[in-house]
PDB file of C-alpha atoms and ligand atoms in Angstrom:
ATOM      1  CA  UNK R   1      25.796 -19.138   1.514  1.00 59.00           C
ATOM      2  CA  UNK R   2      24.341 -17.433   4.580  1.00 70.00           C
ATOM      3  CA  UNK R   3      20.729 -17.659   5.677  1.00 77.00           C
ATOM      4  CA  UNK R   4      20.640 -13.964   6.546  1.00 92.00           C
ATOM      5  CA  UNK R   5      17.751 -11.812   5.434  1.00 96.00           C
ATOM      6  CA  UNK R   6      18.356  -8.678   3.382  1.00 97.00           C
ATOM      7  CA  UNK R   7      16.115  -5.706   2.846  1.00 98.00           C
ATOM      8  CA  UNK R   8      16.322  -4.711  -0.826  1.00 98.00           C
ATOM      9  CA  UNK R   9      14.574  -1.491  -1.843  1.00 97.00           C
ATOM     10  CA  UNK R  10      14.207   0.140  -5.224  1.00 96.00           C
ATOM     11  CA  UNK R  11      13.046   3.671  -5.983  1.00 94.00           C
ATOM     12  CA  UNK R  12      13.118   5.012  -9.499  1.00 93.00           C
ATOM     13  CA  UNK R  13      12.473   8.368 -11.091  1.00 91.00           C
ATOM     14  CA  UNK R  14      12.619  10.080 -14.466  1.00 91.00           C
ATOM     15  CA  UNK R  15      14.247  13.457 -15.038  1.00 89.00           C
ATOM     16  CA  UNK R  16      16.718  13.169 -12.178  1.00 86.00           C
ATOM     17  CA  UNK R  17      16.611  12.201  -8.525  1.00 88.00           C
ATOM     18  CA  UNK R  18      13.337  12.416  -6.599  1.00 81.00           C
ATOM     19  CA  UNK R  19      14.763  15.094  -4.300  1.00 79.00           C
ATOM     20  CA  UNK R  20      15.741  17.180  -7.325  1.00 82.00           C
ATOM     21  CA  UNK R  21      12.354  17.158  -8.939  1.00 79.00           C
ATOM     22  CA  UNK R  22      12.509  13.837 -10.830  1.00 84.00           C
ATOM     23  CA  UNK R  23       9.101  12.230 -11.432  1.00 83.00           C
ATOM     24  CA  UNK R  24       8.532   9.088  -9.358  1.00 84.00           C
ATOM     25  CA  UNK R  25       8.216   6.045 -11.632  1.00 85.00           C
ATOM     26  CA  UNK R  26       8.341   2.962  -9.491  1.00 86.00           C
ATOM     27  CA  UNK R  27       9.256   1.582  -6.074  1.00 90.00           C
ATOM     28  CA  UNK R  28       9.517  -1.910  -4.605  1.00 95.00           C
ATOM     29  CA  UNK R  29      10.382  -3.702  -1.388  1.00 97.00           C
ATOM     30  CA  UNK R  30      11.894  -7.131  -0.887  1.00 97.00           C
ATOM     31  CA  UNK R  31      13.023  -9.084   2.164  1.00 97.00           C
ATOM     32  CA  UNK R  32      15.012 -11.998   0.807  1.00 96.00           C
ATOM     33  CA  UNK R  33      17.843 -14.407   1.449  1.00 95.00           C
ATOM     34  CA  UNK R  34      21.217 -14.063  -0.273  1.00 94.00           C
ATOM     35  CA  UNK R  35      20.538 -16.676  -2.957  1.00 94.00           C
ATOM     36  CA  UNK R  36      17.670 -14.521  -4.307  1.00 95.00           C
ATOM     37  CA  UNK R  37      19.556 -11.240  -4.415  1.00 96.00           C
ATOM     38  CA  UNK R  38      20.884 -11.331  -7.952  1.00 96.00           C
ATOM     39  CA  UNK R  39      17.606 -12.321  -9.596  1.00 97.00           C
ATOM     40  CA  UNK R  40      15.675  -9.699  -7.636  1.00 97.00           C
ATOM     41  CA  UNK R  41      18.168  -6.909  -8.327  1.00 97.00           C
ATOM     42  CA  UNK R  42      17.970  -7.655 -12.048  1.00 96.00           C
ATOM     43  CA  UNK R  43      14.192  -7.825 -12.099  1.00 95.00           C
ATOM     44  CA  UNK R  44      13.816  -4.555 -10.145  1.00 95.00           C
ATOM     45  CA  UNK R  45      16.157  -2.746 -12.539  1.00 94.00           C
ATOM     46  CA  UNK R  46      14.175  -4.095 -15.496  1.00 94.00           C
ATOM     47  CA  UNK R  47      10.964  -3.030 -13.854  1.00 92.00           C
ATOM     48  CA  UNK R  48      12.204   0.541 -13.395  1.00 91.00           C
ATOM     49  CA  UNK R  49      13.489   0.696 -16.983  1.00 90.00           C
ATOM     50  CA  UNK R  50      10.380  -0.800 -18.580  1.00 87.00           C
ATOM     51  CA  UNK R  51       7.638   0.712 -16.435  1.00 78.00           C
ATOM     52  CA  UNK R  52       4.333   1.747 -17.985  1.00 76.00           C
ATOM     53  CA  UNK R  53       4.836   5.154 -16.333  1.00 78.00           C
ATOM     54  CA  UNK R  54       8.014   5.651 -18.401  1.00 81.00           C
ATOM     55  CA  UNK R  55      11.634   4.519 -18.347  1.00 87.00           C
ATOM     56  CA  UNK R  56      13.524   5.549 -15.205  1.00 89.00           C
ATOM     57  CA  UNK R  57      16.848   7.382 -15.583  1.00 91.00           C
ATOM     58  CA  UNK R  58      17.487   7.415 -11.840  1.00 95.00           C
ATOM     59  CA  UNK R  59      17.360   4.092  -9.981  1.00 95.00           C
ATOM     60  CA  UNK R  60      18.254   3.844  -6.318  1.00 96.00           C
ATOM     61  CA  UNK R  61      18.822   0.356  -4.913  1.00 97.00           C
ATOM     62  CA  UNK R  62      19.426  -0.045  -1.181  1.00 97.00           C
ATOM     63  CA  UNK R  63      20.598  -3.280   0.360  1.00 97.00           C
ATOM     64  CA  UNK R  64      20.719  -3.832   4.099  1.00 97.00           C
ATOM     65  CA  UNK R  65      21.336  -6.915   6.243  1.00 97.00           C
ATOM     66  CA  UNK R  66      18.513  -7.375   8.754  1.00 97.00           C
ATOM     67  CA  UNK R  67      18.872  -8.598  12.274  1.00 94.00           C
ATOM     68  CA  UNK R  68      16.776 -11.746  12.419  1.00 93.00           C
ATOM     69  CA  UNK R  69      15.500 -11.085  15.936  1.00 94.00           C
ATOM     70  CA  UNK R  70      14.204  -7.685  14.841  1.00 96.00           C
ATOM     71  CA  UNK R  71      11.950  -9.035  12.061  1.00 97.00           C
ATOM     72  CA  UNK R  72       8.268  -8.995  13.003  1.00 98.00           C
ATOM     73  CA  UNK R  73       6.166 -11.829  11.563  1.00 98.00           C
ATOM     74  CA  UNK R  74       2.508 -11.206  10.851  1.00 98.00           C
ATOM     75  CA  UNK R  75      -0.447 -12.633   8.920  1.00 98.00           C
ATOM     76  CA  UNK R  76      -1.774 -11.137   5.668  1.00 98.00           C
ATOM     77  CA  UNK R  77      -5.170  -9.411   5.632  1.00 98.00           C
ATOM     78  CA  UNK R  78      -8.145 -11.263   4.112  1.00 98.00           C
ATOM     79  CA  UNK R  79      -9.087 -10.000   0.621  1.00 98.00           C
ATOM     80  CA  UNK R  80     -12.549  -8.786  -0.358  1.00 98.00           C
ATOM     81  CA  UNK R  81     -13.531  -7.328  -3.714  1.00 98.00           C
ATOM     82  CA  UNK R  82     -16.430  -4.893  -3.856  1.00 98.00           C
ATOM     83  CA  UNK R  83     -17.459  -5.001  -7.492  1.00 97.00           C
ATOM     84  CA  UNK R  84     -18.278  -1.518  -8.767  1.00 97.00           C
ATOM     85  CA  UNK R  85     -18.912  -0.512 -12.340  1.00 94.00           C
ATOM     86  CA  UNK R  86     -17.578   3.035 -12.225  1.00 97.00           C
ATOM     87  CA  UNK R  87     -15.033   4.996 -10.253  1.00 98.00           C
ATOM     88  CA  UNK R  88     -17.761   7.310  -8.978  1.00 98.00           C
ATOM     89  CA  UNK R  89     -19.557   4.345  -7.381  1.00 98.00           C
ATOM     90  CA  UNK R  90     -16.193   3.021  -6.185  1.00 98.00           C
ATOM     91  CA  UNK R  91     -15.383   6.255  -4.357  1.00 98.00           C
ATOM     92  CA  UNK R  92     -18.847   6.390  -2.796  1.00 98.00           C
ATOM     93  CA  UNK R  93     -18.577   2.783  -1.603  1.00 98.00           C
ATOM     94  CA  UNK R  94     -15.054   3.341  -0.274  1.00 98.00           C
ATOM     95  CA  UNK R  95     -16.349   6.377   1.628  1.00 98.00           C
ATOM     96  CA  UNK R  96     -19.114   4.240   3.138  1.00 98.00           C
ATOM     97  CA  UNK R  97     -16.618   1.704   4.409  1.00 98.00           C
ATOM     98  CA  UNK R  98     -14.301   4.374   5.833  1.00 98.00           C
ATOM     99  CA  UNK R  99     -17.257   5.944   7.644  1.00 98.00           C
ATOM    100  CA  UNK R 100     -17.881   2.547   9.288  1.00 98.00           C
ATOM    101  CA  UNK R 101     -14.393   2.922  10.704  1.00 97.00           C
ATOM    102  CA  UNK R 102     -15.488   6.148  12.352  1.00 94.00           C
ATOM    103  CA  UNK R 103     -13.697   8.463   9.990  1.00 97.00           C
ATOM    104  CA  UNK R 104     -15.653  11.651   9.420  1.00 96.00           C
ATOM    105  CA  UNK R 105     -17.322  12.073   6.033  1.00 97.00           C
ATOM    106  CA  UNK R 106     -15.722  15.483   5.497  1.00 98.00           C
ATOM    107  CA  UNK R 107     -12.274  14.032   6.222  1.00 98.00           C
ATOM    108  CA  UNK R 108     -12.811  11.212   3.711  1.00 98.00           C
ATOM    109  CA  UNK R 109     -13.960  13.677   1.047  1.00 98.00           C
ATOM    110  CA  UNK R 110     -10.846  15.746   1.646  1.00 98.00           C
ATOM    111  CA  UNK R 111      -8.629  12.640   1.358  1.00 98.00           C
ATOM    112  CA  UNK R 112     -10.295  11.579  -1.901  1.00 98.00           C
ATOM    113  CA  UNK R 113     -10.019  15.100  -3.292  1.00 98.00           C
ATOM    114  CA  UNK R 114      -6.285  15.188  -2.546  1.00 98.00           C
ATOM    115  CA  UNK R 115      -5.650  11.845  -4.268  1.00 98.00           C
ATOM    116  CA  UNK R 116      -7.795  12.861  -7.237  1.00 97.00           C
ATOM    117  CA  UNK R 117      -6.100  16.206  -7.817  1.00 96.00           C
ATOM    118  CA  UNK R 118      -2.492  15.546  -6.744  1.00 94.00           C
ATOM    119  CA  UNK R 119      -1.581  15.942  -3.082  1.00 94.00           C
ATOM    120  CA  UNK R 120       1.764  17.709  -3.337  1.00 93.00           C
ATOM    121  CA  UNK R 121       1.941  21.514  -3.438  1.00 94.00           C
ATOM    122  CA  UNK R 122       2.605  21.437  -7.196  1.00 91.00           C
ATOM    123  CA  UNK R 123      -0.646  19.531  -7.797  1.00 92.00           C
ATOM    124  CA  UNK R 124       1.098  16.257  -8.547  1.00 89.00           C
ATOM    125  CA  UNK R 125       1.350  12.864  -6.808  1.00 91.00           C
ATOM    126  CA  UNK R 126       3.353  12.646  -3.619  1.00 90.00           C
ATOM    127  CA  UNK R 127       6.218  10.151  -3.435  1.00 88.00           C
ATOM    128  CA  UNK R 128       4.840   8.627  -0.224  1.00 94.00           C
ATOM    129  CA  UNK R 129       1.616   8.727   1.757  1.00 97.00           C
ATOM    130  CA  UNK R 130      -0.442  11.449   3.373  1.00 98.00           C
ATOM    131  CA  UNK R 131      -0.877  10.961   7.134  1.00 97.00           C
ATOM    132  CA  UNK R 132      -4.254  12.352   8.134  1.00 97.00           C
ATOM    133  CA  UNK R 133      -5.860  12.885  11.515  1.00 96.00           C
ATOM    134  CA  UNK R 134      -9.123  10.982  11.206  1.00 95.00           C
ATOM    135  CA  UNK R 135     -11.123  13.520  13.235  1.00 94.00           C
ATOM    136  CA  UNK R 136      -9.946  16.833  11.844  1.00 95.00           C
ATOM    137  CA  UNK R 137      -8.416  15.983   8.467  1.00 97.00           C
ATOM    138  CA  UNK R 138      -5.201  17.704   9.517  1.00 96.00           C
ATOM    139  CA  UNK R 139      -2.193  16.501   7.509  1.00 97.00           C
ATOM    140  CA  UNK R 140       0.595  15.303   9.768  1.00 95.00           C
ATOM    141  CA  UNK R 141       3.335  14.300   7.311  1.00 95.00           C
ATOM    142  CA  UNK R 142       6.220  16.764   7.627  1.00 93.00           C
ATOM    143  CA  UNK R 143       7.018  16.955   3.908  1.00 95.00           C
ATOM    144  CA  UNK R 144       4.123  17.283   1.426  1.00 95.00           C
ATOM    145  CA  UNK R 145       6.313  16.195  -1.516  1.00 92.00           C
ATOM    146  CA  UNK R 146       7.892  13.155   0.089  1.00 92.00           C
ATOM    147  CA  UNK R 147       5.073  12.065   2.399  1.00 96.00           C
ATOM    148  CA  UNK R 148       5.613   8.916   4.408  1.00 97.00           C
ATOM    149  CA  UNK R 149       6.922   5.771   2.736  1.00 95.00           C
ATOM    150  CA  UNK R 150       6.157   2.397   4.285  1.00 97.00           C
ATOM    151  CA  UNK R 151       9.231   0.269   3.781  1.00 97.00           C
ATOM    152  CA  UNK R 152      10.823  -3.085   4.686  1.00 98.00           C
ATOM    153  CA  UNK R 153       7.906  -5.454   4.197  1.00 98.00           C
ATOM    154  CA  UNK R 154       7.525  -8.623   2.146  1.00 98.00           C
ATOM    155  CA  UNK R 155       6.238 -12.216   2.240  1.00 98.00           C
ATOM    156  CA  UNK R 156       8.171 -15.332   3.061  1.00 96.00           C
ATOM    157  CA  UNK R 157       8.853 -17.220  -0.148  1.00 94.00           C
ATOM    158  CA  UNK R 158       6.368 -19.950   0.739  1.00 96.00           C
ATOM    159  CA  UNK R 159       3.546 -17.490   1.520  1.00 98.00           C
ATOM    160  CA  UNK R 160       4.267 -15.504  -1.654  1.00 97.00           C
ATOM    161  CA  UNK R 161       4.013 -18.654  -3.802  1.00 97.00           C
ATOM    162  CA  UNK R 162       0.747 -19.685  -2.131  1.00 98.00           C
ATOM    163  CA  UNK R 163      -0.657 -16.161  -2.464  1.00 98.00           C
ATOM    164  CA  UNK R 164       0.122 -16.037  -6.194  1.00 97.00           C
ATOM    165  CA  UNK R 165      -1.609 -19.407  -6.626  1.00 97.00           C
ATOM    166  CA  UNK R 166      -4.629 -18.258  -4.667  1.00 97.00           C
ATOM    167  CA  UNK R 167      -4.898 -15.032  -6.663  1.00 98.00           C
ATOM    168  CA  UNK R 168      -4.583 -16.875  -9.939  1.00 97.00           C
ATOM    169  CA  UNK R 169      -7.326 -19.354  -8.930  1.00 97.00           C
ATOM    170  CA  UNK R 170      -9.573 -16.386  -8.148  1.00 97.00           C
ATOM    171  CA  UNK R 171      -8.719 -14.433 -11.310  1.00 96.00           C
ATOM    172  CA  UNK R 172      -7.138 -11.627  -9.324  1.00 96.00           C
ATOM    173  CA  UNK R 173      -4.220  -9.420 -10.302  1.00 90.00           C
ATOM    174  CA  UNK R 174      -0.871 -11.004  -9.471  1.00 89.00           C
ATOM    175  CA  UNK R 175       1.477  -8.018  -9.670  1.00 88.00           C
ATOM    176  CA  UNK R 176      -0.041  -4.838  -8.175  1.00 93.00           C
ATOM    177  CA  UNK R 177      -2.186  -6.671  -5.651  1.00 97.00           C
ATOM    178  CA  UNK R 178       0.480  -8.668  -3.737  1.00 97.00           C
ATOM    179  CA  UNK R 179       2.680  -5.594  -3.248  1.00 96.00           C
ATOM    180  CA  UNK R 180      -0.262  -3.425  -2.203  1.00 97.00           C
ATOM    181  CA  UNK R 181      -1.470  -6.148   0.185  1.00 98.00           C
ATOM    182  CA  UNK R 182       1.960  -6.430   1.812  1.00 98.00           C
ATOM    183  CA  UNK R 183       2.153  -2.681   2.316  1.00 98.00           C
ATOM    184  CA  UNK R 184      -1.415  -2.405   3.633  1.00 98.00           C
ATOM    185  CA  UNK R 185      -0.877  -5.368   5.978  1.00 98.00           C
ATOM    186  CA  UNK R 186       2.155  -3.685   7.525  1.00 98.00           C
ATOM    187  CA  UNK R 187       0.536  -0.243   7.680  1.00 98.00           C
ATOM    188  CA  UNK R 188      -2.719  -1.190   9.396  1.00 98.00           C
ATOM    189  CA  UNK R 189      -1.042  -3.557  11.826  1.00 98.00           C
ATOM    190  CA  UNK R 190       0.125  -0.388  13.614  1.00 97.00           C
ATOM    191  CA  UNK R 191      -2.262   0.272  16.507  1.00 94.00           C
ATOM    192  CA  UNK R 192      -2.943   3.963  15.803  1.00 95.00           C
ATOM    193  CA  UNK R 193      -3.481   3.579  12.048  1.00 97.00           C
ATOM    194  CA  UNK R 194      -7.189   2.919  11.688  1.00 98.00           C
ATOM    195  CA  UNK R 195      -7.325   2.651   7.897  1.00 98.00           C
ATOM    196  CA  UNK R 196      -5.522   3.194   4.640  1.00 98.00           C
ATOM    197  CA  UNK R 197      -7.095   4.471   1.430  1.00 98.00           C
ATOM    198  CA  UNK R 198      -5.173   3.925  -1.799  1.00 98.00           C
ATOM    199  CA  UNK R 199      -5.635   4.060  -5.481  1.00 97.00           C
ATOM    200  CA  UNK R 200      -2.981   3.413  -8.043  1.00 94.00           C
ATOM    201  CA  UNK R 201      -0.977   6.165  -9.682  1.00 90.00           C
ATOM    202  CA  UNK R 202      -0.481   3.921 -12.704  1.00 88.00           C
ATOM    203  CA  UNK R 203      -2.496   5.424 -15.551  1.00 89.00           C
ATOM    204  CA  UNK R 204      -3.656   2.036 -16.818  1.00 88.00           C
ATOM    205  CA  UNK R 205      -4.596   0.572 -13.420  1.00 93.00           C
ATOM    206  CA  UNK R 206      -7.844   1.860 -11.934  1.00 96.00           C
ATOM    207  CA  UNK R 207      -8.118  -0.305  -8.790  1.00 97.00           C
ATOM    208  CA  UNK R 208      -7.683   0.787  -5.221  1.00 98.00           C
ATOM    209  CA  UNK R 209      -8.520  -0.328  -1.705  1.00 98.00           C
ATOM    210  CA  UNK R 210      -9.499   0.489   1.840  1.00 98.00           C
ATOM    211  CA  UNK R 211      -7.478  -1.542   4.345  1.00 98.00           C
ATOM    212  CA  UNK R 212      -8.142  -1.855   8.060  1.00 98.00           C
ATOM    213  CA  UNK R 213      -7.636  -4.287  10.922  1.00 98.00           C
ATOM    214  CA  UNK R 214     -11.407  -4.522  11.223  1.00 98.00           C
ATOM    215  CA  UNK R 215     -12.424  -5.240   7.611  1.00 98.00           C
ATOM    216  CA  UNK R 216      -9.193  -6.495   6.037  1.00 98.00           C
ATOM    217  CA  UNK R 217      -8.117  -5.569   2.511  1.00 98.00           C
ATOM    218  CA  UNK R 218     -11.210  -4.383   0.606  1.00 98.00           C
ATOM    219  CA  UNK R 219     -10.480  -3.679  -3.002  1.00 98.00           C
ATOM    220  CA  UNK R 220     -12.535  -1.729  -5.521  1.00 98.00           C
ATOM    221  CA  UNK R 221     -11.751  -2.462  -9.191  1.00 97.00           C
ATOM    222  CA  UNK R 222     -12.358   1.207 -10.041  1.00 97.00           C
ATOM    223  CA  UNK R 223     -11.466   4.166  -7.853  1.00 98.00           C
ATOM    224  CA  UNK R 224     -10.312   6.409 -10.666  1.00 97.00           C
ATOM    225  CA  UNK R 225     -10.960   6.795 -14.385  1.00 96.00           C
ATOM    226  CA  UNK R 226      -8.740   4.865 -16.775  1.00 93.00           C
ATOM    227  CA  UNK R 227      -5.943   6.890 -18.379  1.00 93.00           C
ATOM    228  CA  UNK R 228      -5.389   9.099 -15.347  1.00 93.00           C
ATOM    229  CA  UNK R 229      -2.155   8.919 -13.370  1.00 90.00           C
ATOM    230  CA  UNK R 230      -3.322  10.736 -10.233  1.00 94.00           C
ATOM    231  CA  UNK R 231      -3.256   8.504  -7.153  1.00 96.00           C
ATOM    232  CA  UNK R 232      -1.539   7.686  -3.912  1.00 96.00           C
ATOM    233  CA  UNK R 233      -2.164   6.724  -0.296  1.00 98.00           C
ATOM    234  CA  UNK R 234      -3.706   8.188   2.844  1.00 98.00           C
ATOM    235  CA  UNK R 235      -3.073   6.716   6.305  1.00 98.00           C
ATOM    236  CA  UNK R 236      -5.829   7.719   8.748  1.00 98.00           C
ATOM    237  CA  UNK R 237      -4.446   8.024  12.272  1.00 97.00           C
ATOM    238  CA  UNK R 238      -5.581   9.002  15.730  1.00 91.00           C
ATOM    239  CA  UNK R 239      -4.185  12.413  16.623  1.00 77.00           C
ATOM    240  CA  UNK R 240      -2.988  11.079  19.961  1.00 81.00           C
ATOM    241  CA  UNK R 241      -0.404   8.982  18.119  1.00 79.00           C
ATOM    242  CA  UNK R 242       3.293   9.744  18.504  1.00 91.00           C
ATOM    243  CA  UNK R 243       4.281  10.666  14.953  1.00 93.00           C
ATOM    244  CA  UNK R 244       7.943   9.893  15.515  1.00 94.00           C
ATOM    245  CA  UNK R 245       7.193   6.305  16.615  1.00 95.00           C
ATOM    246  CA  UNK R 246       4.794   5.834  13.721  1.00 96.00           C
ATOM    247  CA  UNK R 247       7.415   7.002  11.201  1.00 96.00           C
ATOM    248  CA  UNK R 248      10.070   4.722  12.729  1.00 97.00           C
ATOM    249  CA  UNK R 249       7.740   1.717  12.536  1.00 97.00           C
ATOM    250  CA  UNK R 250       6.657   2.367   8.940  1.00 97.00           C
ATOM    251  CA  UNK R 251      10.087   3.166   7.571  1.00 97.00           C
ATOM    252  CA  UNK R 252      12.381   1.007   9.674  1.00 97.00           C
ATOM    253  CA  UNK R 253      10.680  -2.014  11.217  1.00 98.00           C
ATOM    254  CA  UNK R 254      11.161  -5.108   9.033  1.00 98.00           C
ATOM    255  CA  UNK R 255       7.885  -6.997   8.687  1.00 98.00           C
ATOM    256  CA  UNK R 256       7.656 -10.390   7.060  1.00 98.00           C
ATOM    257  CA  UNK R 257       4.260 -11.849   6.234  1.00 98.00           C
ATOM    258  CA  UNK R 258       4.713 -15.454   7.251  1.00 98.00           C
ATOM    259  CA  UNK R 259       1.054 -16.533   7.418  1.00 98.00           C
ATOM    260  CA  UNK R 260      -1.497 -16.334   4.629  1.00 98.00           C
ATOM    261  CA  UNK R 261      -5.134 -15.521   5.356  1.00 98.00           C
ATOM    262  CA  UNK R 262      -6.801 -17.520   2.585  1.00 97.00           C
ATOM    263  CA  UNK R 263     -10.193 -15.862   2.805  1.00 97.00           C
ATOM    264  CA  UNK R 264     -11.149 -14.335  -0.544  1.00 98.00           C
ATOM    265  CA  UNK R 265     -14.657 -12.964  -0.947  1.00 98.00           C
ATOM    266  CA  UNK R 266     -16.576 -10.701  -3.283  1.00 98.00           C
ATOM    267  CA  UNK R 267     -19.730  -8.575  -2.832  1.00 98.00           C
ATOM    268  CA  UNK R 268     -21.533  -6.133  -5.072  1.00 97.00           C
ATOM    269  CA  UNK R 269     -21.721  -3.427  -2.415  1.00 98.00           C
ATOM    270  CA  UNK R 270     -20.273  -2.431   0.938  1.00 98.00           C
ATOM    271  CA  UNK R 271     -23.766  -2.800   2.452  1.00 98.00           C
ATOM    272  CA  UNK R 272     -23.829  -6.486   1.374  1.00 98.00           C
ATOM    273  CA  UNK R 273     -20.349  -7.045   2.722  1.00 98.00           C
ATOM    274  CA  UNK R 274     -21.302  -5.542   6.096  1.00 98.00           C
ATOM    275  CA  UNK R 275     -24.547  -7.499   6.141  1.00 97.00           C
ATOM    276  CA  UNK R 276     -22.680 -10.771   5.587  1.00 97.00           C
ATOM    277  CA  UNK R 277     -20.413  -9.926   8.508  1.00 95.00           C
ATOM    278  CA  UNK R 278     -23.321  -8.893  10.717  1.00 93.00           C
ATOM    279  CA  UNK R 279     -21.820  -5.405  10.926  1.00 86.00           C
ATOM    280  CA  UNK R 280     -24.603  -3.290   9.422  1.00 73.00           C
TER     281      UNK R 280
HETATM  282  C1  LIG Z   1      -0.444   0.539  -6.856  1.00 71.70           C
HETATM  283  O1  LIG Z   1      -0.533   0.340  -8.054  1.00 71.70           O
HETATM  284  O2  LIG Z   1       0.586   0.983  -6.367  1.00 71.70           O
HETATM  285  C2  LIG Z   1      -1.605   0.323  -5.930  1.00 71.70           C
HETATM  286  C3  LIG Z   1      -2.538  -0.727  -6.390  1.00 71.70           C
HETATM  287  C4  LIG Z   1      -3.748  -0.811  -5.519  1.00 71.70           C
HETATM  288  C5  LIG Z   1      -4.793  -1.836  -5.879  1.00 71.70           C
HETATM  289  C6  LIG Z   1      -4.295  -3.230  -6.002  1.00 71.70           C
HETATM  290  C7  LIG Z   1      -5.416  -4.242  -6.188  1.00 71.70           C
HETATM  291  O3  LIG Z   1      -5.963  -4.723  -5.173  1.00 71.70           O
HETATM  292  O4  LIG Z   1      -5.739  -4.577  -7.316  1.00 71.70           O
HETATM  293 MG1  LIG Z   2       2.635   2.316  -8.877  1.00 71.70          MG
END
């Protein structure tokens, strides 16, 4: 058996292919060795067929051998929970944190409005992320249905096991959170991406986060009301960025999280979090 790494990707939809109007159900990214392929392929198919968003009738699995020398190894972001007792407070607190990253208030409001109402032209969720100029709020993603999909990121097996242990010791979610953390870690490691705002499009999962190099992965248990399936991601970028390079990095560059940042903290407001860091 070889010790090559494979990128395994799953994208699933209901009502036909994504490009033909099928509704996006689920997506996942793995970077794994050959001995783990079969188990992961089976579990991703099951996930697409038994998803809380519905059972997929279109499942696309892509398998690609990666060149070892091309895999970038990085450390995970530290995790902070800002405890909020409603999604309204969550959105206000998330806005506060994004403003600390020098994103204009009006731009943040626009981003939150798009996620809350459905950012594609039909008023539904996009398949990938919005790319937004942090000064003007201009949307830079070429296709408002597809958006930009960060791809080819995962943890080494050892880091994934330790992360799951750490999350379980801290009573944190062990399914949505690790995948969101891997994506956010890859996304904000890009120089010109200052922050990512996300909340889940899963109707029974209300959590979301603001990720940045500066503050790490800051999660908010509520960023949307329960029962609603409107959600998605916004990457805030500097306009000076070369969009083509950014797209190539996010979609093509394999990133393996090979170091775990074990810091896990919790605060009852962004102000407290900033105060503890000496950032207020
Ligand atoms: C998703 O469901 O795709 C995004 C989940 C974001 C929040 C994860 C968490 O930190 O609990
Ligand atoms: Mg989801």
